[in-house]
Amino acid sequence: MRILSPFLMPTYPAPPVTFVRGEGTVLWDDQGRCYLDFLSGLGVTSLGHSHPAVAEALAAQAGTLLHVSNLYGTTIAPEVAATLDHLICAHYPDGAPTPSSSPRRGPQPRPAPSAPHGRVFFCNSGAEANECAFKLARKWGGPGRHVVVSAYGSFHGRTLAALHATGQPEKHEAFQPLPEGFRHVAWCDTSALEAALTPEVAAVLLEPILGEGGVRPGTTEFLLAARRLCDERGILLVLDEVQTGLARTGRWFGFQHFGIEPDVVTMAKSLGNGVPIGACWARAEVADAFVPGDHATTFGGQPLAVSAARAVLRVMQEEDAPARAAAAGARLGKALAALPGVAEVRGLGLLLAVELMPDQGSRDAAARALEAGLVVNPVTSTALRLAPPLLVSDEEIDEAVDILSRVLEP
Ligand SMILES: *Cc1c(COP(=O)(O)O)cnc(C)c1O
């Protein structure tokens, strides 16, 4: 058994293997063994390990300019922000958020065609993207209107405020008191949501699919109701797309499956294919609640990180990553559902969970899969999460299913 380095804080259990190299869907450990990576570093390396376009972009940028601070202009962040704005809004009927999705009642001015629909703040992680959304919601809501309502079973990050937004009370215990202004409702319970929307509420924060909560997609009915309730009461609908965003679910963003239009979208995991970067997008009218000095970051949007994001988004667009994820996800989901030992397959695109038969523990199953050369994650005590790279091949899918079928054999 390996042990965690005594030089590291004991926040993680001892690692079962140590990886030293990766290429595409394949990882190598320090003993020279290779593995199929069907976790992608928790949905991060969506283009696979060591993608040449990302590696080249990083190498070129490292030799050009790494960092100058946000006191000065750089060229890449605005370009990446414009691409994100396009991908978030491209599906809107006329390319712009409709007046009915506006949290402020009354007719809305349409932006000029060349104007952005929304604006982006770059940061370094998913939790930070959510922190930006919380501060924006408070600034937009004004005095007395600061509460964020999220779902039980959700995950929004580990900073104190993101931890409080995370609907897992057992994770809160040791760190009380947490920042005030967060409350939770049962997942997909529309009447509970409605009851929670008192006048102090500034925002509703939802994952389109609970990721860490077991890969549980929201119902269309609930997400449409959330949008309607937010519209009626002038509340922001913030979607945490940190795990679901950027093609993973078979659409550019998870919300695009449900016919809703958010006011704020947070993202991170796959945006840099492994380079730390997060982003918070908000409709222009909402974003403009911030004025200079309200929010800042030393590293966010620095040239190295956004050069990775620019390469990622270019490759995703060239490869039509949403379509790739949808097709590969259909193949993988169908094969998994046919395995003995699998009770249910759920999720969208290439964010899937297999619920195991009652006699199988997921920790055990994940450990046996790792020994057999397949990296998957026990997302709950009874379910495995599969989130392979979006460019995974049919052969790799078949091989992974073959390994799982042996691992789960009764
Ligand atoms: C992973 C995750 C986060 C936190 O991201 P970090 O980069 O670890 O801070 C937030 N929300 C969701 C939905 C996530 O899956």
Short mmCIF file of C-alpha atoms and ligand atoms in Angstrom, two decimals:
data_model
loop_
_atom_site.label_atom_id
_atom_site.label_comp_id
_atom_site.label_asym_id
_atom_site.label_seq_id
_atom_site.Cartn_x
_atom_site.Cartn_y
_atom_site.Cartn_z
CA MET A 1 0.00 0.00 0.00
CA ARG A 2 1.23 3.44 -0.89
CA ILE A 3 1.18 6.28 1.58
CA LEU A 4 0.51 9.94 1.11
CA SER A 5 3.70 12.01 1.16
CA PRO A 6 4.27 13.35 4.69
CA PHE A 7 5.08 16.68 3.04
CA LEU A 8 1.47 17.01 1.80
CA MET A 9 -1.50 18.00 3.96
CA PRO A 10 -3.62 14.95 4.68
CA THR A 11 -6.70 16.14 2.76
CA TYR A 12 -6.67 13.16 0.38
CA PRO A 13 -6.43 9.42 1.03
CA ALA A 14 -3.29 7.53 0.05
CA PRO A 15 -3.20 7.24 -3.76
CA PRO A 16 -3.63 3.76 -5.26
CA VAL A 17 -1.29 4.51 -8.19
CA THR A 18 1.11 7.24 -9.27
CA PHE A 19 0.78 8.43 -12.85
CA VAL A 20 3.74 9.82 -14.73
CA ARG A 21 2.57 10.26 -18.34
CA GLY A 22 -0.56 10.44 -20.46
CA GLU A 23 -1.48 10.50 -24.13
CA GLY A 24 -5.05 10.69 -25.39
CA THR A 25 -7.14 8.25 -23.34
CA VAL A 26 -4.07 6.35 -22.03
CA LEU A 27 -2.18 6.91 -18.76
CA TRP A 28 1.09 5.27 -17.63
CA ASP A 29 2.04 4.71 -13.99
CA ASP A 30 5.49 4.77 -12.40
CA GLN A 31 5.78 0.99 -12.90
CA GLY A 32 5.28 1.31 -16.66
CA ARG A 33 1.72 -0.12 -16.59
CA CYS A 34 -0.86 1.54 -18.82
CA TYR A 35 -4.50 2.35 -18.13
CA LEU A 36 -7.53 3.59 -20.04
CA ASP A 37 -8.56 6.89 -18.46
CA PHE A 38 -12.37 6.99 -18.27
CA LEU A 39 -12.38 9.73 -15.65
CA SER A 40 -10.33 12.48 -17.39
CA GLY A 41 -9.08 13.90 -14.09
CA LEU A 42 -12.69 14.43 -12.96
CA GLY A 43 -13.98 15.73 -16.27
CA VAL A 44 -11.00 18.00 -16.91
CA THR A 45 -8.89 16.53 -19.73
CA SER A 46 -11.77 16.45 -22.19
CA LEU A 47 -9.46 16.46 -25.22
CA GLY A 48 -7.32 13.68 -23.76
CA HIS A 49 -3.86 13.88 -22.22
CA SER A 50 -1.03 15.79 -23.90
CA HIS A 51 -3.24 17.08 -26.72
CA PRO A 52 -0.73 18.47 -29.26
CA ALA A 53 -2.71 21.66 -29.96
CA VAL A 54 -2.82 22.51 -26.25
CA ALA A 55 0.83 21.52 -25.69
CA GLU A 56 1.93 23.69 -28.63
CA ALA A 57 -0.16 26.65 -27.49
CA LEU A 58 1.32 26.42 -23.98
CA ALA A 59 4.89 26.09 -25.23
CA ALA A 60 4.50 29.03 -27.62
CA GLN A 61 2.86 31.23 -24.98
CA ALA A 62 5.45 30.25 -22.35
CA GLY A 63 8.11 31.67 -24.67
CA THR A 64 6.13 34.85 -25.40
CA LEU A 65 4.35 36.22 -22.32
CA LEU A 66 3.10 34.48 -19.17
CA HIS A 67 1.75 37.21 -16.98
CA VAL A 68 1.49 40.98 -16.66
CA SER A 69 -1.46 41.35 -14.16
CA ASN A 70 -4.93 42.60 -14.91
CA LEU A 71 -3.77 46.21 -14.64
CA TYR A 72 -2.72 45.95 -18.30
CA GLY A 73 -4.33 44.71 -21.48
CA THR A 74 -3.62 41.36 -23.07
CA THR A 75 -4.99 40.01 -26.32
CA ILE A 76 -6.14 36.46 -25.63
CA ALA A 77 -8.63 36.79 -22.75
CA PRO A 78 -11.08 38.99 -24.73
CA GLU A 79 -10.93 36.56 -27.63
CA VAL A 80 -11.72 33.55 -25.39
CA ALA A 81 -14.49 35.52 -23.67
CA ALA A 82 -16.08 36.27 -27.05
CA THR A 83 -15.96 32.58 -28.00
CA LEU A 84 -17.58 31.56 -24.71
CA ASP A 85 -20.27 34.21 -25.17
CA HIS A 86 -20.97 32.82 -28.65
CA LEU A 87 -21.14 29.20 -27.44
CA ILE A 88 -23.46 30.07 -24.54
CA CYS A 89 -25.83 32.15 -26.66
CA ALA A 90 -25.60 30.53 -30.08
CA HIS A 91 -28.70 28.46 -29.46
CA TYR A 92 -30.96 31.36 -28.49
CA PRO A 93 -33.63 31.79 -31.18
CA ASP A 94 -32.26 35.09 -32.42
CA GLY A 95 -28.84 34.76 -30.89
CA ALA A 96 -29.75 36.83 -27.84
CA PRO A 97 -31.42 36.12 -24.52
CA THR A 98 -35.16 36.64 -24.88
CA PRO A 99 -36.94 39.28 -22.82
CA SER A 100 -38.89 36.55 -21.01
CA SER A 101 -35.64 35.26 -19.52
CA SER A 102 -34.86 38.65 -18.04
CA PRO A 103 -35.03 38.88 -14.28
CA ARG A 104 -36.16 42.48 -14.62
CA ARG A 105 -39.70 42.89 -15.79
CA GLY A 106 -40.72 45.09 -18.70
CA PRO A 107 -39.39 45.42 -22.24
CA GLN A 108 -35.68 44.88 -22.64
CA PRO A 109 -33.42 46.70 -25.05
CA ARG A 110 -31.90 44.27 -27.57
CA PRO A 111 -28.14 44.51 -27.89
CA ALA A 112 -26.79 45.53 -31.27
CA PRO A 113 -25.90 42.41 -33.28
CA SER A 114 -22.16 42.91 -32.82
CA ALA A 115 -22.46 43.61 -29.08
CA PRO A 116 -21.77 40.84 -26.63
CA HIS A 117 -24.74 39.10 -25.05
CA GLY A 118 -22.77 38.59 -21.88
CA ARG A 119 -19.43 39.32 -20.26
CA VAL A 120 -16.85 37.01 -18.71
CA PHE A 121 -14.68 37.17 -15.59
CA PHE A 122 -11.72 34.76 -15.72
CA CYS A 123 -10.44 33.06 -12.57
CA ASN A 124 -8.58 29.89 -11.68
CA SER A 125 -11.07 27.23 -10.55
CA GLY A 126 -14.69 26.22 -10.32
CA ALA A 127 -15.09 27.41 -6.74
CA GLU A 128 -13.70 30.81 -7.73
CA ALA A 129 -16.10 31.03 -10.67
CA ASN A 130 -18.96 30.43 -8.24
CA GLU A 131 -17.55 33.00 -5.78
CA CYS A 132 -17.66 35.52 -8.62
CA ALA A 133 -21.30 34.57 -9.25
CA PHE A 134 -22.17 35.00 -5.53
CA LYS A 135 -20.56 38.45 -5.38
CA LEU A 136 -22.21 39.47 -8.64
CA ALA A 137 -25.62 38.27 -7.37
CA ARG A 138 -25.17 40.30 -4.15
CA LYS A 139 -24.07 43.41 -6.03
CA TRP A 140 -26.91 43.03 -8.53
CA GLY A 141 -29.48 42.24 -5.85
CA GLY A 142 -28.56 45.22 -3.69
CA PRO A 143 -28.91 45.61 0.09
CA GLY A 144 -31.16 43.04 1.73
CA ARG A 145 -31.18 40.77 -1.28
CA HIS A 146 -28.25 38.43 -1.03
CA VAL A 147 -29.47 34.85 -0.45
CA VAL A 148 -28.47 32.07 -2.87
CA VAL A 149 -30.76 29.03 -3.06
CA SER A 150 -29.20 25.77 -4.25
CA ALA A 151 -30.07 22.07 -4.17
CA TYR A 152 -29.43 19.32 -1.67
CA GLY A 153 -26.95 16.90 -3.20
CA SER A 154 -25.26 19.67 -5.19
CA PHE A 155 -21.54 20.41 -5.29
CA HIS A 156 -20.23 23.93 -5.85
CA GLY A 157 -16.67 23.89 -4.49
CA ARG A 158 -14.68 24.04 -1.25
CA THR A 159 -14.13 27.72 -0.43
CA LEU A 160 -16.25 28.74 2.56
CA ALA A 161 -19.07 30.30 0.51
CA ALA A 162 -19.02 27.62 -2.20
CA LEU A 163 -18.99 25.01 0.56
CA HIS A 164 -22.11 26.55 2.06
CA ALA A 165 -23.77 26.58 -1.37
CA THR A 166 -22.88 22.88 -1.65
CA GLY A 167 -26.00 21.04 -0.49
CA GLN A 168 -24.20 18.43 1.60
CA PRO A 169 -24.63 19.41 5.27
CA GLU A 170 -22.20 16.72 6.45
CA LYS A 171 -19.40 18.60 4.65
CA HIS A 172 -20.34 21.83 6.51
CA GLU A 173 -20.15 20.52 10.08
CA ALA A 174 -16.45 20.95 10.86
CA PHE A 175 -16.24 24.41 9.29
CA GLN A 176 -19.07 26.29 10.94
CA PRO A 177 -19.83 29.13 11.02
CA LEU A 178 -20.02 29.39 7.23
CA PRO A 179 -20.79 32.67 5.41
CA GLU A 180 -24.46 33.59 5.84
CA GLY A 181 -26.90 33.67 2.94
CA PHE A 182 -27.28 30.16 1.56
CA ARG A 183 -30.24 27.79 1.70
CA HIS A 184 -31.06 24.47 0.09
CA VAL A 185 -34.07 22.73 -1.40
CA ALA A 186 -34.62 19.12 -2.44
CA TRP A 187 -33.36 18.36 -5.98
CA CYS A 188 -36.11 18.77 -8.58
CA ASP A 189 -38.73 19.74 -5.96
CA THR A 190 -40.49 22.70 -7.57
CA SER A 191 -42.77 23.52 -4.64
CA ALA A 192 -39.81 23.52 -2.22
CA LEU A 193 -37.99 25.89 -4.54
CA GLU A 194 -40.99 28.16 -4.81
CA ALA A 195 -41.35 28.25 -1.01
CA ALA A 196 -37.65 29.13 -0.59
CA LEU A 197 -37.81 32.19 -2.86
CA THR A 198 -38.39 34.89 -0.27
CA PRO A 199 -37.63 38.57 -1.02
CA GLU A 200 -34.02 38.22 0.28
CA VAL A 201 -33.18 35.77 -2.51
CA ALA A 202 -30.84 37.16 -5.18
CA ALA A 203 -30.07 33.97 -7.08
CA VAL A 204 -30.96 30.35 -7.64
CA LEU A 205 -27.84 28.25 -8.26
CA LEU A 206 -28.26 24.88 -9.99
CA GLU A 207 -26.18 22.26 -11.77
CA PRO A 208 -28.10 21.03 -14.86
CA ILE A 209 -26.87 17.57 -13.82
CA LEU A 210 -25.74 16.93 -10.25
CA GLY A 211 -22.17 15.81 -10.92
CA GLU A 212 -20.54 14.94 -7.58
CA GLY A 213 -24.06 14.23 -6.33
CA GLY A 214 -24.15 11.03 -8.40
CA VAL A 215 -24.66 12.23 -12.01
CA ARG A 216 -28.38 12.98 -11.62
CA PRO A 217 -29.84 15.05 -14.49
CA GLY A 218 -32.39 17.68 -13.56
CA THR A 219 -35.88 17.23 -14.94
CA THR A 220 -36.97 19.55 -17.73
CA GLU A 221 -40.04 20.35 -15.67
CA PHE A 222 -37.97 21.49 -12.67
CA LEU A 223 -35.47 23.53 -14.66
CA LEU A 224 -38.24 25.26 -16.64
CA ALA A 225 -40.06 25.97 -13.38
CA ALA A 226 -36.86 27.40 -11.87
CA ARG A 227 -36.51 29.73 -14.86
CA ARG A 228 -40.15 30.80 -14.64
CA LEU A 229 -40.02 31.41 -10.87
CA CYS A 230 -36.83 33.45 -11.25
CA ASP A 231 -38.46 35.52 -14.02
CA GLU A 232 -41.58 36.14 -11.98
CA ARG A 233 -39.67 37.28 -8.91
CA GLY A 234 -36.73 39.06 -10.49
CA ILE A 235 -34.17 36.50 -9.30
CA LEU A 236 -31.01 35.49 -11.17
CA LEU A 237 -30.76 31.93 -12.46
CA VAL A 238 -27.11 30.90 -12.07
CA LEU A 239 -26.07 27.60 -13.63
CA ASP A 240 -22.98 25.82 -12.33
CA GLU A 241 -21.63 24.23 -15.52
CA VAL A 242 -18.20 23.59 -14.01
CA GLN A 243 -18.58 19.86 -14.70
CA THR A 244 -21.30 19.81 -17.38
CA GLY A 245 -20.05 22.69 -19.55
CA LEU A 246 -18.04 22.65 -22.77
CA ALA A 247 -19.44 19.73 -24.75
CA ARG A 248 -19.27 17.02 -22.09
CA THR A 249 -23.01 16.31 -22.11
CA GLY A 250 -23.38 16.32 -25.91
CA ARG A 251 -24.26 20.02 -26.12
CA TRP A 252 -21.95 22.97 -25.54
CA PHE A 253 -23.60 23.52 -22.15
CA GLY A 254 -25.81 21.27 -20.08
CA PHE A 255 -28.64 23.82 -19.95
CA GLN A 256 -29.00 23.58 -23.72
CA HIS A 257 -30.72 20.19 -23.26
CA PHE A 258 -33.51 21.74 -21.23
CA GLY A 259 -34.67 24.78 -23.20
CA ILE A 260 -33.75 27.29 -20.49
CA GLU A 261 -31.64 30.42 -20.72
CA PRO A 262 -29.51 31.28 -17.70
CA ASP A 263 -28.50 34.72 -16.45
CA VAL A 264 -25.11 33.54 -15.19
CA VAL A 265 -23.02 30.49 -16.13
CA THR A 266 -19.93 29.27 -14.28
CA MET A 267 -17.42 26.88 -15.83
CA ALA A 268 -13.93 25.56 -15.20
CA LYS A 269 -13.02 21.88 -15.37
CA SER A 270 -12.46 21.22 -19.07
CA LEU A 271 -11.80 24.81 -20.13
CA GLY A 272 -8.01 24.42 -19.95
CA ASN A 273 -7.78 20.65 -20.55
CA GLY A 274 -5.79 20.46 -17.30
CA VAL A 275 -4.45 24.00 -17.06
CA PRO A 276 -6.21 25.68 -14.11
CA ILE A 277 -8.77 28.20 -15.37
CA GLY A 278 -12.33 29.10 -14.44
CA ALA A 279 -14.81 31.57 -15.89
CA CYS A 280 -18.03 33.26 -14.85
CA TRP A 281 -20.25 34.52 -17.69
CA ALA A 282 -23.22 36.82 -17.03
CA ARG A 283 -25.73 38.53 -19.29
CA ALA A 284 -24.37 41.99 -20.04
CA GLU A 285 -27.05 43.79 -18.05
CA VAL A 286 -26.28 41.63 -15.00
CA ALA A 287 -22.49 41.79 -15.43
CA ASP A 288 -22.70 45.57 -15.42
CA ALA A 289 -23.69 45.51 -11.75
CA PHE A 290 -19.91 45.20 -11.19
CA VAL A 291 -17.78 48.32 -11.39
CA PRO A 292 -13.98 48.50 -11.31
CA GLY A 293 -12.71 47.42 -7.91
CA ASP A 294 -15.64 45.15 -7.04
CA HIS A 295 -13.84 41.92 -7.89
CA ALA A 296 -10.33 40.93 -8.92
CA THR A 297 -7.76 38.16 -9.18
CA THR A 298 -4.00 38.13 -9.67
CA PHE A 299 -3.81 35.20 -12.05
CA GLY A 300 -7.28 35.04 -13.64
CA GLY A 301 -7.21 35.49 -17.42
CA GLN A 302 -3.42 35.53 -17.61
CA PRO A 303 -2.02 34.76 -21.07
CA LEU A 304 -0.79 31.21 -20.31
CA ALA A 305 -4.12 29.93 -18.98
CA VAL A 306 -6.26 31.59 -21.65
CA SER A 307 -3.93 30.41 -24.41
CA ALA A 308 -4.74 26.87 -23.28
CA ALA A 309 -8.47 27.69 -23.25
CA ARG A 310 -8.26 29.21 -26.74
CA ALA A 311 -6.61 26.04 -28.06
CA VAL A 312 -9.19 23.86 -26.27
CA LEU A 313 -12.15 25.77 -27.72
CA ARG A 314 -10.64 25.75 -31.23
CA VAL A 315 -10.13 21.98 -31.17
CA MET A 316 -13.58 21.41 -29.67
CA GLN A 317 -15.16 23.47 -32.47
CA GLU A 318 -13.07 21.83 -35.22
CA GLU A 319 -13.88 18.33 -33.94
CA ASP A 320 -17.54 19.19 -33.19
CA ALA A 321 -16.94 17.94 -29.66
CA PRO A 322 -20.63 18.08 -28.63
CA ALA A 323 -21.57 15.72 -31.47
CA ARG A 324 -18.59 13.45 -30.66
CA ALA A 325 -19.63 13.32 -27.00
CA ALA A 326 -23.26 12.58 -27.90
CA ALA A 327 -22.33 9.73 -30.27
CA ALA A 328 -19.67 8.21 -27.99
CA GLY A 329 -21.98 8.59 -24.99
CA ALA A 330 -24.77 6.74 -26.79
CA ARG A 331 -22.42 3.86 -27.62
CA LEU A 332 -20.97 3.72 -24.10
CA GLY A 333 -24.31 4.05 -22.32
CA LYS A 334 -25.92 1.31 -24.40
CA ALA A 335 -23.03 -1.12 -23.80
CA LEU A 336 -22.97 -0.39 -20.05
CA ALA A 337 -26.72 -0.91 -19.69
CA ALA A 338 -26.32 -4.41 -21.15
CA LEU A 339 -23.72 -5.49 -18.54
CA PRO A 340 -24.68 -7.92 -15.81
CA GLY A 341 -24.12 -6.17 -12.48
CA VAL A 342 -25.47 -2.85 -13.77
CA ALA A 343 -28.85 -1.76 -12.44
CA GLU A 344 -29.13 1.61 -14.19
CA VAL A 345 -27.15 3.95 -16.44
CA ARG A 346 -27.84 7.67 -16.16
CA GLY A 347 -26.38 10.94 -17.36
CA LEU A 348 -26.00 12.74 -20.68
CA GLY A 349 -23.34 12.48 -23.38
CA LEU A 350 -20.05 11.42 -21.80
CA LEU A 351 -21.00 12.25 -18.21
CA LEU A 352 -22.43 8.92 -17.12
CA ALA A 353 -22.96 6.95 -13.93
CA VAL A 354 -23.67 3.25 -13.62
CA GLU A 355 -25.70 2.26 -10.61
CA LEU A 356 -24.45 -1.17 -9.54
CA MET A 357 -26.53 -4.12 -8.36
CA PRO A 358 -27.05 -4.03 -4.60
CA ASP A 359 -24.37 -6.67 -3.88
CA GLN A 360 -21.59 -4.55 -5.48
CA GLY A 361 -19.85 -1.69 -3.69
CA SER A 362 -18.60 1.03 -6.03
CA ARG A 363 -15.30 1.58 -4.16
CA ASP A 364 -14.43 -2.06 -4.55
CA ALA A 365 -15.52 -2.10 -8.16
CA ALA A 366 -13.44 1.02 -8.95
CA ALA A 367 -10.38 -0.52 -7.23
CA ARG A 368 -10.76 -3.75 -9.22
CA ALA A 369 -11.23 -1.76 -12.44
CA LEU A 370 -8.01 0.16 -11.71
CA GLU A 371 -6.16 -3.12 -11.17
CA ALA A 372 -7.55 -4.30 -14.50
CA GLY A 373 -6.30 -1.11 -16.22
CA LEU A 374 -9.37 1.15 -16.25
CA VAL A 375 -9.70 4.45 -14.38
CA VAL A 376 -13.25 5.17 -13.19
CA ASN A 377 -14.55 6.86 -10.06
CA PRO A 378 -16.94 5.71 -7.31
CA VAL A 379 -19.09 8.85 -7.42
CA THR A 380 -21.45 7.48 -4.74
CA SER A 381 -21.14 4.36 -2.61
CA THR A 382 -23.29 2.49 -5.15
CA ALA A 383 -22.44 4.14 -8.50
CA LEU A 384 -19.40 4.48 -10.77
CA ARG A 385 -18.86 7.66 -12.79
CA LEU A 386 -17.51 7.46 -16.34
CA ALA A 387 -16.30 10.64 -18.02
CA PRO A 388 -13.78 9.68 -20.72
CA PRO A 389 -12.19 12.21 -23.09
CA LEU A 390 -14.70 13.51 -25.65
CA LEU A 391 -12.48 12.25 -28.49
CA VAL A 392 -12.45 8.67 -27.13
CA SER A 393 -12.47 6.04 -29.91
CA ASP A 394 -15.05 3.30 -30.39
CA GLU A 395 -12.29 0.71 -29.77
CA GLU A 396 -11.39 2.34 -26.45
CA ILE A 397 -15.05 2.37 -25.43
CA ASP A 398 -15.39 -1.33 -26.29
CA GLU A 399 -12.20 -2.15 -24.39
CA ALA A 400 -13.35 -0.25 -21.30
CA VAL A 401 -16.74 -1.98 -21.36
CA ASP A 402 -14.95 -5.31 -21.70
CA ILE A 403 -12.85 -4.57 -18.60
CA LEU A 404 -15.92 -3.48 -16.64
CA SER A 405 -17.86 -6.57 -17.67
CA ARG A 406 -15.07 -8.75 -16.19
CA VAL A 407 -14.83 -6.57 -13.06
CA LEU A 408 -18.58 -6.63 -12.42
CA GLU A 409 -19.02 -10.33 -13.21
CA PRO A 410 -21.18 -11.78 -10.42
C1 LIG B 1 -15.65 20.41 -9.51
C2 LIG B 1 -16.81 21.29 -9.33
C3 LIG B 1 -16.71 22.54 -8.68
C4 LIG B 1 -15.44 22.99 -7.99
O1 LIG B 1 -14.40 23.22 -8.88
P1 LIG B 1 -12.91 23.46 -8.28
O2 LIG B 1 -12.12 23.79 -9.50
O3 LIG B 1 -12.51 22.19 -7.61
O4 LIG B 1 -13.01 24.58 -7.32
C5 LIG B 1 -17.83 23.33 -8.63
N1 LIG B 1 -18.99 22.95 -9.17
C6 LIG B 1 -19.12 21.77 -9.81
C7 LIG B 1 -20.44 21.40 -10.42
C8 LIG B 1 -18.05 20.88 -9.88
O5 LIG B 1 -18.20 19.69 -10.47
#
